[in-house]
Amino acid sequence: MQNFNPQIGGNSNSGPLIKEEIMGQANLTAEQVEKLIDIIGEENVKRLLAGKITLEFKETAKGLFDKHGRRIPVNLRVDVCDADGSFRLDQPEMVNEVDYANRILRLHECLDVNTGITAEQLKAETERLLSLIRNTPQIVNILRGVWLPVVMPSLTDEDLGTTLEQYLEGVGKSYVKTFGDRKFYNYRKGELAGKVITALGGRHDQLVERMKRGPVVGIHFPDSLRGFSINADRGQMESLPKEFILSGMDTVIAIAMYPDVLACGWGTPALDLAVLSWWSAGASFSFGARDAGLHFGSTADLVDANDNYSSGLLFLG
């Protein structure tokens, strides 16, 4: 931070005189000076030139997401590649309470639970979280990508593997109900209990702690880390605001609530559960949608970037 305390001239009484005085002291064009006066305000410029006030300069916060809502890579020590534009997601309409009610109903039916969250509550909390994002210049661009309000049910079993098994059953029910002629293939069915852990630094433990106390509402950004390897996904968290959680269990819930968006077929990006590990830190999980079915399995490839794969981010506010 710098102090700027110019001792130039005396009180100026008109715009042209102010411009001449500044141009006489700095290598600026008339257009640049006019823009500077517009930013600071003419009265402030007069007081500044008279030595009555000082200016403090701060570096503007750099945006963390690009015009597509994708994370701008920083501090990368592992692989990342450009996204393949032929794979895409479409934003569902989330305007009226009925839009929220339909998603909650789908979740309750496929998991056979009642979270206690109403459409009115989900809509209100979503609007609060969206407002927080819109009012934070560093992260506002994430809204240029797809955003999905999600409800994470209360955690009834502290073993993440057991809970993941239950959520995957729900995904299968929701998917088949949406696409009656397709199948859900879970290649790790019955193999998850006691074997799922979270990656350090992904902040998933914060989500788990909240879920122990009750249902949690957040906004899921499924395509925000497209083209990042799983290790690169994990490496981004140290430079993201604390309100972001690297996706894992929330991706499963999001697919259960929005199978029409996240699992509609070929052309849908594959989704990594980057914060979750299976057996050891060297393996993780992913979903892949095809025209004939939805596939879930484990992967030991944490270092290679794929242009049609993405992990997500969960914003909790």
Coordinates of C-alpha atoms in Angstrom, one line a residue:
M1 CA 0.0 0.0 0.0
Q2 CA 1.4 3.5 -0.9
N3 CA 0.6 7.0 0.1
F4 CA 0.3 9.6 -2.6
N5 CA 0.6 13.2 -1.4
P6 CA 1.3 15.6 -4.3
Q7 CA 2.2 19.2 -3.6
I8 CA 1.2 20.6 -6.9
G9 CA -0.2 24.1 -7.3
G10 CA -3.0 25.5 -5.2
N11 CA -6.8 25.2 -5.4
S12 CA -8.0 24.6 -8.9
N13 CA -11.5 25.9 -9.9
S14 CA -12.3 24.2 -13.1
G15 CA -12.0 20.9 -15.0
P16 CA -9.7 22.2 -17.7
L17 CA -7.3 23.8 -15.2
I18 CA -7.2 20.5 -13.2
K19 CA -6.3 18.6 -16.4
E20 CA -3.6 21.0 -17.4
E21 CA -2.1 20.9 -14.0
I22 CA -2.0 17.1 -13.9
M23 CA -0.7 16.9 -17.5
G24 CA 2.1 19.4 -16.6
Q25 CA 3.3 17.0 -13.9
A26 CA 2.9 13.6 -15.4
N27 CA 3.3 12.0 -18.8
L28 CA -0.4 11.4 -19.4
T29 CA -2.7 12.1 -22.3
A30 CA -5.8 14.3 -22.0
E31 CA -7.9 11.2 -22.3
Q32 CA -6.1 9.4 -19.5
V33 CA -6.4 12.4 -17.2
E34 CA -10.1 12.7 -17.9
K35 CA -10.5 9.0 -17.0
L36 CA -8.5 9.5 -13.8
I37 CA -10.8 12.5 -12.8
D38 CA -13.9 10.4 -13.5
I39 CA -12.6 7.6 -11.2
I40 CA -11.5 9.9 -8.4
G41 CA -14.1 12.6 -8.7
E42 CA -13.3 16.3 -9.5
E43 CA -13.8 17.5 -6.0
N44 CA -11.4 14.9 -4.7
V45 CA -8.8 15.8 -7.4
K46 CA -9.0 19.5 -6.3
R47 CA -8.4 18.6 -2.7
L48 CA -5.6 16.2 -3.7
L49 CA -3.8 18.8 -5.7
A50 CA -4.2 21.2 -2.8
G51 CA -2.4 18.7 -0.5
K52 CA -5.5 18.4 1.7
I53 CA -5.9 14.6 1.2
T54 CA -3.8 11.6 0.3
L55 CA -4.5 8.5 -1.8
E56 CA -3.9 4.9 -0.9
F57 CA -3.3 2.5 -3.7
K58 CA -4.0 -1.3 -3.4
E59 CA -3.6 -4.0 -6.0
T60 CA -6.9 -5.1 -7.4
A61 CA -7.9 -8.7 -6.5
K62 CA -7.3 -11.0 -9.5
G63 CA -10.2 -13.0 -10.7
L64 CA -10.0 -16.7 -9.9
F65 CA -12.3 -17.9 -12.7
D66 CA -12.5 -17.2 -16.4
K67 CA -15.3 -16.2 -18.7
H68 CA -16.6 -19.8 -18.8
G69 CA -16.6 -20.2 -15.0
R70 CA -13.5 -22.4 -15.1
R71 CA -10.7 -22.0 -12.6
I72 CA -7.8 -20.0 -13.8
P73 CA -4.8 -22.3 -13.1
V74 CA -2.3 -21.0 -10.5
N75 CA 0.7 -22.5 -8.8
L76 CA 0.5 -25.6 -10.9
R77 CA 3.0 -28.3 -10.3
V78 CA 0.9 -31.0 -12.0
D79 CA -1.0 -31.5 -15.2
V80 CA -3.8 -29.4 -16.7
C81 CA -5.1 -29.0 -20.2
D82 CA -7.6 -26.9 -22.1
A83 CA -11.3 -28.0 -21.9
D84 CA -12.9 -29.7 -24.9
G85 CA -15.8 -27.4 -25.9
S86 CA -17.7 -30.3 -27.5
F87 CA -18.5 -31.6 -24.0
R88 CA -20.8 -29.3 -22.1
L89 CA -23.5 -28.9 -19.5
D90 CA -26.7 -26.9 -19.7
Q91 CA -27.9 -24.7 -16.8
P92 CA -31.4 -25.9 -15.6
E93 CA -34.0 -23.3 -14.8
M94 CA -33.9 -22.4 -11.1
V95 CA -36.3 -19.5 -10.9
N96 CA -39.5 -20.5 -9.1
E97 CA -40.1 -22.5 -6.0
V98 CA -41.5 -25.3 -8.1
D99 CA -38.0 -25.7 -9.7
Y100 CA -36.5 -26.2 -6.3
A101 CA -39.4 -28.4 -5.1
N102 CA -38.9 -30.8 -8.0
R103 CA -35.2 -31.3 -7.2
I104 CA -35.9 -31.8 -3.5
L105 CA -38.6 -34.3 -4.2
R106 CA -36.3 -36.3 -6.5
L107 CA -33.6 -36.4 -3.8
H108 CA -36.1 -37.5 -1.1
E109 CA -37.5 -40.3 -3.3
C110 CA -34.3 -41.8 -4.5
L111 CA -32.6 -41.8 -1.1
D112 CA -35.8 -42.5 0.9
V113 CA -35.1 -39.6 3.2
N114 CA -36.7 -36.4 4.3
T115 CA -34.1 -33.7 4.8
G116 CA -36.7 -31.3 6.2
I117 CA -35.6 -28.6 3.7
T118 CA -38.5 -27.0 1.9
A119 CA -38.4 -25.5 -1.6
E120 CA -38.8 -22.0 0.0
Q121 CA -35.8 -22.6 2.2
L122 CA -33.6 -24.0 -0.6
K123 CA -34.5 -21.1 -2.9
A124 CA -33.8 -18.5 -0.1
E125 CA -30.5 -20.0 0.9
T126 CA -29.5 -20.4 -2.8
E127 CA -30.2 -16.7 -3.4
R128 CA -28.2 -15.7 -0.4
L129 CA -25.2 -17.7 -1.5
L130 CA -25.5 -16.4 -5.1
S131 CA -25.5 -12.9 -3.7
L132 CA -22.3 -13.5 -1.8
I133 CA -20.7 -14.7 -5.0
R134 CA -21.9 -11.8 -7.1
N135 CA -20.6 -9.3 -4.5
T136 CA -17.1 -10.9 -4.5
P137 CA -15.2 -9.8 -7.7
Q138 CA -12.6 -12.5 -7.4
I139 CA -15.1 -15.3 -7.7
V140 CA -18.1 -13.8 -9.5
N141 CA -17.1 -15.4 -12.9
I142 CA -17.8 -18.9 -11.5
L143 CA -21.4 -18.1 -12.2
R144 CA -20.7 -18.1 -15.9
G145 CA -20.6 -21.8 -15.6
V146 CA -23.4 -24.2 -14.5
W147 CA -24.5 -23.9 -10.9
L148 CA -26.7 -26.4 -9.1
P149 CA -28.3 -25.9 -5.6
V150 CA -27.8 -29.1 -3.6
V151 CA -29.0 -30.4 -0.3
M152 CA -26.6 -32.6 1.6
P153 CA -28.6 -34.9 4.0
S154 CA -27.8 -35.2 7.6
L155 CA -24.9 -37.7 8.1
T156 CA -26.2 -40.8 9.9
D157 CA -23.1 -42.9 9.5
E158 CA -19.6 -41.5 10.1
D159 CA -18.1 -44.0 7.7
L160 CA -17.9 -42.2 4.3
G161 CA -17.7 -45.5 2.4
T162 CA -21.0 -46.7 3.8
T163 CA -22.6 -43.3 3.1
L164 CA -21.3 -43.3 -0.4
E165 CA -22.8 -46.7 -1.0
Q166 CA -26.2 -45.4 0.0
Y167 CA -25.8 -42.3 -2.2
L168 CA -24.9 -44.4 -5.2
E169 CA -28.0 -46.5 -4.7
G170 CA -29.9 -43.2 -4.9
V171 CA -28.1 -42.2 -8.0
G172 CA -29.1 -45.5 -9.7
K173 CA -32.8 -45.0 -8.8
S174 CA -32.9 -41.4 -9.9
Y175 CA -31.0 -42.1 -13.2
V176 CA -33.2 -45.1 -14.2
K177 CA -36.4 -43.1 -13.3
T178 CA -35.2 -40.3 -15.6
F179 CA -33.9 -42.5 -18.4
G180 CA -36.0 -45.7 -18.2
D181 CA -34.2 -47.6 -21.0
R182 CA -30.7 -47.0 -19.5
K183 CA -28.7 -48.6 -16.7
F184 CA -26.4 -47.4 -13.9
Y185 CA -23.2 -49.4 -13.6
N186 CA -21.5 -49.2 -10.2
Y187 CA -18.2 -51.1 -10.5
R188 CA -17.4 -50.7 -6.8
K189 CA -20.7 -51.8 -5.4
G190 CA -20.2 -53.4 -2.0
E191 CA -16.5 -52.4 -1.9
L192 CA -16.6 -49.0 -0.3
A193 CA -17.5 -49.5 3.4
G194 CA -14.4 -48.6 5.5
K195 CA -12.3 -47.8 2.5
V196 CA -13.1 -44.2 1.6
I197 CA -11.0 -41.3 2.9
T198 CA -10.6 -37.6 2.0
A199 CA -7.6 -35.9 0.5
L200 CA -5.8 -33.4 2.8
G201 CA -6.4 -29.8 2.0
G202 CA -9.7 -30.4 0.1
R203 CA -11.8 -29.1 3.1
H204 CA -14.3 -31.9 2.8
D205 CA -14.0 -32.4 6.5
Q206 CA -15.7 -29.1 6.9
L207 CA -18.7 -30.4 5.0
V208 CA -18.8 -33.6 7.0
E209 CA -18.8 -31.7 10.3
R210 CA -21.8 -29.6 9.1
M211 CA -23.6 -32.7 7.9
K212 CA -23.2 -34.3 11.3
R213 CA -25.3 -31.4 12.7
G214 CA -28.0 -31.4 10.1
P215 CA -28.7 -31.0 6.4
V216 CA -26.5 -28.6 4.5
V217 CA -27.4 -26.4 1.5
G218 CA -24.7 -25.4 -0.9
I219 CA -24.2 -24.5 -4.6
H220 CA -22.4 -27.2 -6.6
F221 CA -20.2 -26.0 -9.6
P222 CA -19.7 -29.3 -11.5
D223 CA -17.6 -28.0 -14.4
S224 CA -15.3 -25.5 -12.6
L225 CA -12.1 -27.6 -12.8
R226 CA -12.4 -29.0 -16.3
G227 CA -9.1 -30.2 -17.8
F228 CA -7.4 -30.5 -14.4
S229 CA -5.8 -33.7 -13.2
I230 CA -7.1 -34.9 -9.9
N231 CA -3.8 -33.9 -8.3
A232 CA -4.2 -30.4 -9.9
D233 CA -7.7 -30.2 -8.5
R234 CA -6.4 -30.8 -5.0
G235 CA -3.6 -28.3 -5.5
Q236 CA -5.9 -25.4 -6.4
M237 CA -7.6 -25.4 -3.0
E238 CA -4.9 -23.5 -1.1
S239 CA -5.5 -20.4 -3.3
L240 CA -9.3 -20.5 -3.3
P241 CA -11.4 -18.8 -0.7
K242 CA -12.3 -20.9 2.4
E243 CA -16.0 -21.0 1.4
F244 CA -15.1 -23.5 -1.4
I245 CA -15.0 -27.2 -0.8
L246 CA -13.4 -29.6 -3.3
S247 CA -16.2 -31.9 -4.5
G248 CA -16.7 -35.5 -3.5
M249 CA -20.0 -36.6 -1.8
D250 CA -21.7 -33.5 -3.1
T251 CA -21.1 -34.6 -6.7
V252 CA -23.0 -37.8 -6.0
I253 CA -25.9 -35.9 -4.5
A254 CA -25.9 -33.4 -7.4
I255 CA -26.2 -36.3 -9.9
A256 CA -29.1 -37.8 -7.9
M257 CA -30.9 -34.4 -8.0
Y258 CA -29.9 -33.4 -11.6
P259 CA -29.4 -36.6 -13.6
D260 CA -30.9 -34.8 -16.6
V261 CA -28.0 -32.2 -16.4
L262 CA -25.0 -34.2 -15.2
A263 CA -25.7 -37.7 -16.8
C264 CA -27.7 -37.0 -19.9
G265 CA -25.3 -38.9 -22.3
W266 CA -22.3 -38.7 -24.6
G267 CA -21.2 -35.1 -24.7
T268 CA -21.6 -34.7 -20.9
P269 CA -18.2 -34.2 -19.2
A270 CA -17.0 -37.0 -16.9
L271 CA -17.1 -36.0 -13.3
D272 CA -14.2 -36.7 -10.9
L273 CA -14.7 -37.0 -7.1
A274 CA -11.3 -35.5 -6.6
V275 CA -11.4 -35.0 -2.8
L276 CA -12.2 -38.7 -2.2
S277 CA -9.7 -41.6 -2.1
W278 CA -10.3 -45.3 -2.2
W279 CA -8.1 -47.6 -0.2
S280 CA -5.2 -45.2 -0.3
A281 CA -4.3 -41.7 -1.4
G282 CA -3.3 -43.2 -4.8
A283 CA -6.9 -43.9 -6.1
S284 CA -10.0 -41.8 -6.5
F285 CA -13.5 -42.1 -8.2
S286 CA -15.3 -40.8 -11.3
F287 CA -18.6 -40.9 -13.1
G288 CA -18.9 -41.2 -16.9
A289 CA -22.1 -40.7 -18.8
R290 CA -22.8 -42.5 -22.1
D291 CA -25.9 -42.7 -24.3
A292 CA -26.7 -46.2 -23.0
G293 CA -25.8 -45.8 -19.3
L294 CA -24.0 -44.1 -16.4
H295 CA -20.8 -45.6 -15.1
F296 CA -19.1 -45.2 -11.7
G297 CA -15.8 -46.6 -10.8
S298 CA -12.4 -46.0 -9.3
T299 CA -9.3 -44.6 -11.0
A300 CA -5.6 -44.7 -10.1
D301 CA -4.7 -42.0 -12.6
L302 CA -4.4 -38.9 -10.5
V303 CA -1.7 -37.1 -12.6
D304 CA -3.0 -37.0 -16.2
A305 CA -5.4 -34.2 -17.3
N306 CA -8.3 -35.0 -19.6
D307 CA -10.1 -32.3 -21.6
N308 CA -13.5 -33.9 -21.0
Y309 CA -13.1 -34.6 -17.2
S310 CA -13.9 -32.2 -14.4
S311 CA -14.1 -32.1 -10.7
G312 CA -16.4 -29.7 -9.1
L313 CA -16.4 -27.2 -6.3
L314 CA -19.0 -26.7 -3.6
F315 CA -19.7 -23.2 -2.3
L316 CA -21.0 -23.2 1.3
G317 CA -20.8 -19.5 2.2

